Amino acid sequence: MLDLSLKTIVADRVLHAKWLNTLSYMENAGAKKISASEHKDHVNLIILKHAAEEHRHAYYLKKQIAKIDDSLCKTYTNAELLSPNHTKYYLHALDIAVCRYLKAEFNLSGYALKFAAYLFVTYAIEVRADELYPVYQAVLDDTKSRVNVKSIILEEEGHLEEMIKQLVEFSPDWECHAAEVVKIEKELFDNWVEALHAELPVHIPF
Ligand SMILES: [Fe+2]
Ligand SMILES: [Fe+2]
């Protein structure tokens, strides 16, 4: 379904600019979440690298908009995003649902809960990114678009590996918890895609 929507989006200048802006918004929100979950002293290279790269993704996607039309989507106001309400709700809702799950499963609180949520929420997002960006890049390739997200794809693959490394250290049965978190994410993502789909112009066949 997303594949079809992306073809419609990429074919339309304004929709495509809004799509890039929407991805940029999400990357920026993710970067801010990573920084917000930092310990006050125990900040390692992986966390700094990850936050820096997510910020770069937000910036890079915003810059790509100029390849379509540099007068579009200057900021993140609702009119410049696709399904803005769902877009702004997605990460926040994911974080809350995952915190609730981890609190119940591991009996965590305070910084320990914050850190566990960082691990699992980020893992689910990286799994999603590794699926979404290649599908989008394939549509860009098909349409010979000047926009490209190959550098993001490479970095997201690295992020997924880094999150797995940290999850292995966190819990020996991280995989079964990660599977639950991925389920939570999938429901939110599907709602987001549905909202996005509803916003696209309906093509009436002649
Ligand atoms: Fe990213
Ligand atoms: Fe990432």
Tab-separated table of C-alpha atoms and ligand atoms in Angstrom:
chain	number	residue	atom	x	y	z
A	1	MET	CA	0.000	0.000	0.000
A	2	LEU	CA	2.784	2.434	0.871
A	3	ASP	CA	4.515	1.539	-2.365
A	4	LEU	CA	1.484	2.694	-4.364
A	5	SER	CA	1.081	5.848	-2.287
A	6	LEU	CA	4.729	6.729	-2.790
A	7	LYS	CA	4.346	6.597	-6.560
A	8	THR	CA	1.440	9.050	-6.326
A	9	ILE	CA	3.399	11.264	-3.938
A	10	VAL	CA	6.621	11.365	-5.959
A	11	ALA	CA	4.660	12.194	-9.138
A	12	ASP	CA	3.330	15.407	-7.587
A	13	ARG	CA	5.722	18.294	-6.722
A	14	VAL	CA	3.829	19.594	-3.717
A	15	LEU	CA	3.062	16.159	-2.269
A	16	HIS	CA	6.660	15.083	-2.759
A	17	ALA	CA	7.992	18.188	-1.002
A	18	LYS	CA	5.576	17.581	1.871
A	19	TRP	CA	6.634	13.926	2.063
A	20	LEU	CA	10.309	14.910	2.379
A	21	ASN	CA	9.366	17.493	4.963
A	22	THR	CA	7.348	14.904	6.889
A	23	LEU	CA	10.319	12.519	6.955
A	24	SER	CA	12.545	15.414	7.994
A	25	TYR	CA	10.147	16.240	10.831
A	26	MET	CA	10.257	12.632	12.055
A	27	GLU	CA	14.048	12.441	11.882
A	28	ASN	CA	14.301	15.678	13.837
A	29	ALA	CA	11.825	14.401	16.436
A	30	GLY	CA	13.874	11.174	16.709
A	31	ALA	CA	17.122	13.111	17.140
A	32	LYS	CA	15.596	15.231	19.897
A	33	LYS	CA	14.284	12.102	21.652
A	34	ILE	CA	17.746	10.521	21.615
A	35	SER	CA	19.313	13.634	23.135
A	36	ALA	CA	16.510	13.908	25.705
A	37	SER	CA	17.141	10.340	26.873
A	38	GLU	CA	20.854	10.981	27.571
A	39	HIS	CA	22.222	10.369	31.045
A	40	LYS	CA	23.650	13.532	32.582
A	41	ASP	CA	27.209	12.087	32.600
A	42	HIS	CA	27.281	8.651	30.989
A	43	VAL	CA	27.148	9.686	27.356
A	44	ASN	CA	29.155	7.523	25.003
A	45	LEU	CA	30.271	7.854	21.395
A	46	ILE	CA	27.416	5.701	20.023
A	47	ILE	CA	24.747	7.958	21.503
A	48	LEU	CA	26.455	11.133	20.232
A	49	LYS	CA	26.964	9.620	16.773
A	50	HIS	CA	23.371	8.473	16.619
A	51	ALA	CA	21.898	11.843	17.647
A	52	ALA	CA	24.222	13.674	15.225
A	53	GLU	CA	23.264	11.404	12.315
A	54	GLU	CA	19.516	11.683	12.977
A	55	HIS	CA	19.891	15.474	13.034
A	56	ARG	CA	21.801	15.247	9.762
A	57	HIS	CA	18.979	13.178	8.234
A	58	ALA	CA	16.459	15.866	9.189
A	59	TYR	CA	18.688	18.522	7.607
A	60	TYR	CA	19.500	16.440	4.519
A	61	LEU	CA	15.830	15.644	3.782
A	62	LYS	CA	14.913	19.310	4.195
A	63	LYS	CA	17.696	20.225	1.728
A	64	GLN	CA	16.360	17.726	-0.830
A	65	ILE	CA	13.140	19.754	-1.066
A	66	ALA	CA	15.069	22.447	-2.973
A	67	LYS	CA	15.643	19.919	-5.789
A	68	ILE	CA	11.861	19.966	-6.308
A	69	ASP	CA	11.028	23.589	-5.491
A	70	ASP	CA	12.948	25.762	-3.045
A	71	SER	CA	9.883	27.830	-2.188
A	72	LEU	CA	8.074	24.870	-0.593
A	73	CYS	CA	7.979	23.586	3.002
A	74	LYS	CA	10.232	26.052	4.783
A	75	THR	CA	9.155	24.995	8.270
A	76	TYR	CA	7.184	22.209	9.992
A	77	THR	CA	3.766	23.828	10.213
A	78	ASN	CA	0.803	21.502	9.712
A	79	ALA	CA	0.072	22.826	6.212
A	80	GLU	CA	3.609	21.814	5.144
A	81	LEU	CA	3.350	18.192	6.341
A	82	LEU	CA	1.442	15.106	5.236
A	83	SER	CA	-1.089	13.843	7.806
A	84	PRO	CA	0.378	16.269	10.373
A	85	ASN	CA	-1.647	15.066	13.334
A	86	HIS	CA	-0.631	11.433	12.903
A	87	THR	CA	2.936	12.459	12.075
A	88	LYS	CA	3.262	14.467	15.273
A	89	TYR	CA	1.527	11.776	17.326
A	90	TYR	CA	3.483	8.718	16.073
A	91	LEU	CA	6.767	8.982	17.986
A	92	HIS	CA	5.191	10.380	21.120
A	93	ALA	CA	2.579	7.601	21.223
A	94	LEU	CA	5.226	4.962	20.524
A	95	ASP	CA	7.364	6.241	23.374
A	96	ILE	CA	4.460	6.230	25.831
A	97	ALA	CA	3.268	2.740	24.855
A	98	VAL	CA	6.800	1.289	25.021
A	99	CYS	CA	7.485	2.909	28.420
A	100	ARG	CA	4.269	1.351	29.725
A	101	TYR	CA	5.279	-2.066	28.368
A	102	LEU	CA	8.834	-1.893	29.769
A	103	LYS	CA	7.665	-0.657	33.140
A	104	ALA	CA	5.369	-3.660	33.456
A	105	GLU	CA	7.914	-6.195	32.132
A	106	PHE	CA	11.122	-5.005	33.815
A	107	ASN	CA	9.783	-2.974	36.716
A	108	LEU	CA	11.976	-0.009	35.758
A	109	SER	CA	11.668	3.653	36.634
A	110	GLY	CA	13.620	6.907	36.344
A	111	TYR	CA	16.713	6.931	34.171
A	112	ALA	CA	16.760	3.119	33.782
A	113	LEU	CA	13.305	3.271	32.206
A	114	LYS	CA	14.310	6.188	29.989
A	115	PHE	CA	17.363	4.296	28.741
A	116	ALA	CA	15.436	1.049	28.118
A	117	ALA	CA	12.806	3.036	26.193
A	118	TYR	CA	15.582	4.629	24.122
A	119	LEU	CA	16.898	1.160	23.235
A	120	PHE	CA	13.580	-0.407	22.248
A	121	VAL	CA	11.890	2.612	20.638
A	122	THR	CA	14.980	3.348	18.585
A	123	TYR	CA	15.277	-0.306	17.596
A	124	ALA	CA	11.679	-0.348	16.285
A	125	ILE	CA	12.252	2.896	14.391
A	126	GLU	CA	15.442	1.567	12.812
A	127	VAL	CA	13.624	-1.590	11.683
A	128	ARG	CA	10.994	0.681	10.117
A	129	ALA	CA	13.602	2.961	8.517
A	130	ASP	CA	15.399	-0.026	7.008
A	131	GLU	CA	12.144	-1.028	5.333
A	132	LEU	CA	10.791	2.382	4.367
A	133	TYR	CA	13.797	4.194	2.878
A	134	PRO	CA	14.727	1.457	0.354
A	135	VAL	CA	11.094	1.337	-0.887
A	136	TYR	CA	11.176	5.129	-1.300
A	137	GLN	CA	14.605	5.020	-3.002
A	138	ALA	CA	13.281	2.419	-5.479
A	139	VAL	CA	10.447	4.792	-6.455
A	140	LEU	CA	12.977	7.635	-6.815
A	141	ASP	CA	15.138	5.436	-9.055
A	142	ASP	CA	12.141	4.361	-11.165
A	143	THR	CA	11.095	7.944	-11.772
A	144	LYS	CA	14.696	9.173	-12.252
A	145	SER	CA	14.171	11.740	-9.537
A	146	ARG	CA	17.056	14.039	-8.565
A	147	VAL	CA	16.171	13.401	-4.936
A	148	ASN	CA	18.033	10.551	-3.260
A	149	VAL	CA	18.254	9.054	0.207
A	150	LYS	CA	21.076	6.544	-0.276
A	151	SER	CA	23.336	8.079	2.365
A	152	ILE	CA	20.503	7.813	4.892
A	153	ILE	CA	19.923	4.144	4.049
A	154	LEU	CA	23.580	3.372	4.792
A	155	GLU	CA	23.537	5.130	8.137
A	156	GLU	CA	20.225	3.582	9.202
A	157	GLU	CA	21.664	0.110	8.607
A	158	GLY	CA	24.535	1.014	10.930
A	159	HIS	CA	22.082	2.280	13.540
A	160	LEU	CA	20.139	-0.979	13.559
A	161	GLU	CA	23.354	-2.942	14.175
A	162	GLU	CA	24.345	-0.576	16.977
A	163	MET	CA	20.941	-0.884	18.649
A	164	ILE	CA	21.089	-4.689	18.488
A	165	LYS	CA	24.540	-4.635	20.116
A	166	GLN	CA	23.203	-2.523	22.970
A	167	LEU	CA	20.026	-4.623	23.349
A	168	VAL	CA	22.070	-7.826	23.662
A	169	GLU	CA	23.882	-6.213	26.606
A	170	PHE	CA	20.588	-5.037	28.096
A	171	SER	CA	18.745	-8.371	28.269
A	172	PRO	CA	19.386	-11.962	27.167
A	173	ASP	CA	15.802	-12.254	25.906
A	174	TRP	CA	15.744	-8.849	24.224
A	175	GLU	CA	14.396	-10.417	21.028
A	176	CYS	CA	11.025	-11.403	22.456
A	177	HIS	CA	10.567	-7.908	23.966
A	178	ALA	CA	11.722	-6.280	20.746
A	179	ALA	CA	9.108	-8.317	18.853
A	180	GLU	CA	6.387	-6.910	21.147
A	181	VAL	CA	7.673	-3.379	20.639
A	182	VAL	CA	7.744	-3.876	16.867
A	183	LYS	CA	4.063	-4.926	17.075
A	184	ILE	CA	3.215	-1.698	18.929
A	185	GLU	CA	5.119	0.299	16.305
A	186	LYS	CA	3.423	-1.490	13.418
A	187	GLU	CA	-0.030	-0.522	14.613
A	188	LEU	CA	0.968	3.142	14.892
A	189	PHE	CA	2.740	3.074	11.541
A	190	ASP	CA	-0.254	1.452	9.822
A	191	ASN	CA	-2.514	4.179	11.228
A	192	TRP	CA	-0.105	6.792	9.913
A	193	VAL	CA	-0.047	5.218	6.425
A	194	GLU	CA	-3.837	5.041	6.428
A	195	ALA	CA	-4.108	8.733	7.332
A	196	LEU	CA	-1.576	9.575	4.646
A	197	HIS	CA	-3.436	7.532	2.077
A	198	ALA	CA	-6.699	9.307	2.907
A	199	GLU	CA	-5.026	12.641	2.100
A	200	LEU	CA	-3.933	11.679	-1.396
A	201	PRO	CA	-5.999	12.775	-4.373
A	202	VAL	CA	-8.406	10.119	-5.585
A	203	HIS	CA	-7.771	9.255	-9.211
A	204	ILE	CA	-11.044	8.531	-10.962
A	205	PRO	CA	-10.485	6.200	-13.910
A	206	PHE	CA	-11.894	7.380	-17.232
B	1	FE	FE	17.400	8.615	10.555
B	2	FE	FE	18.553	5.941	12.600
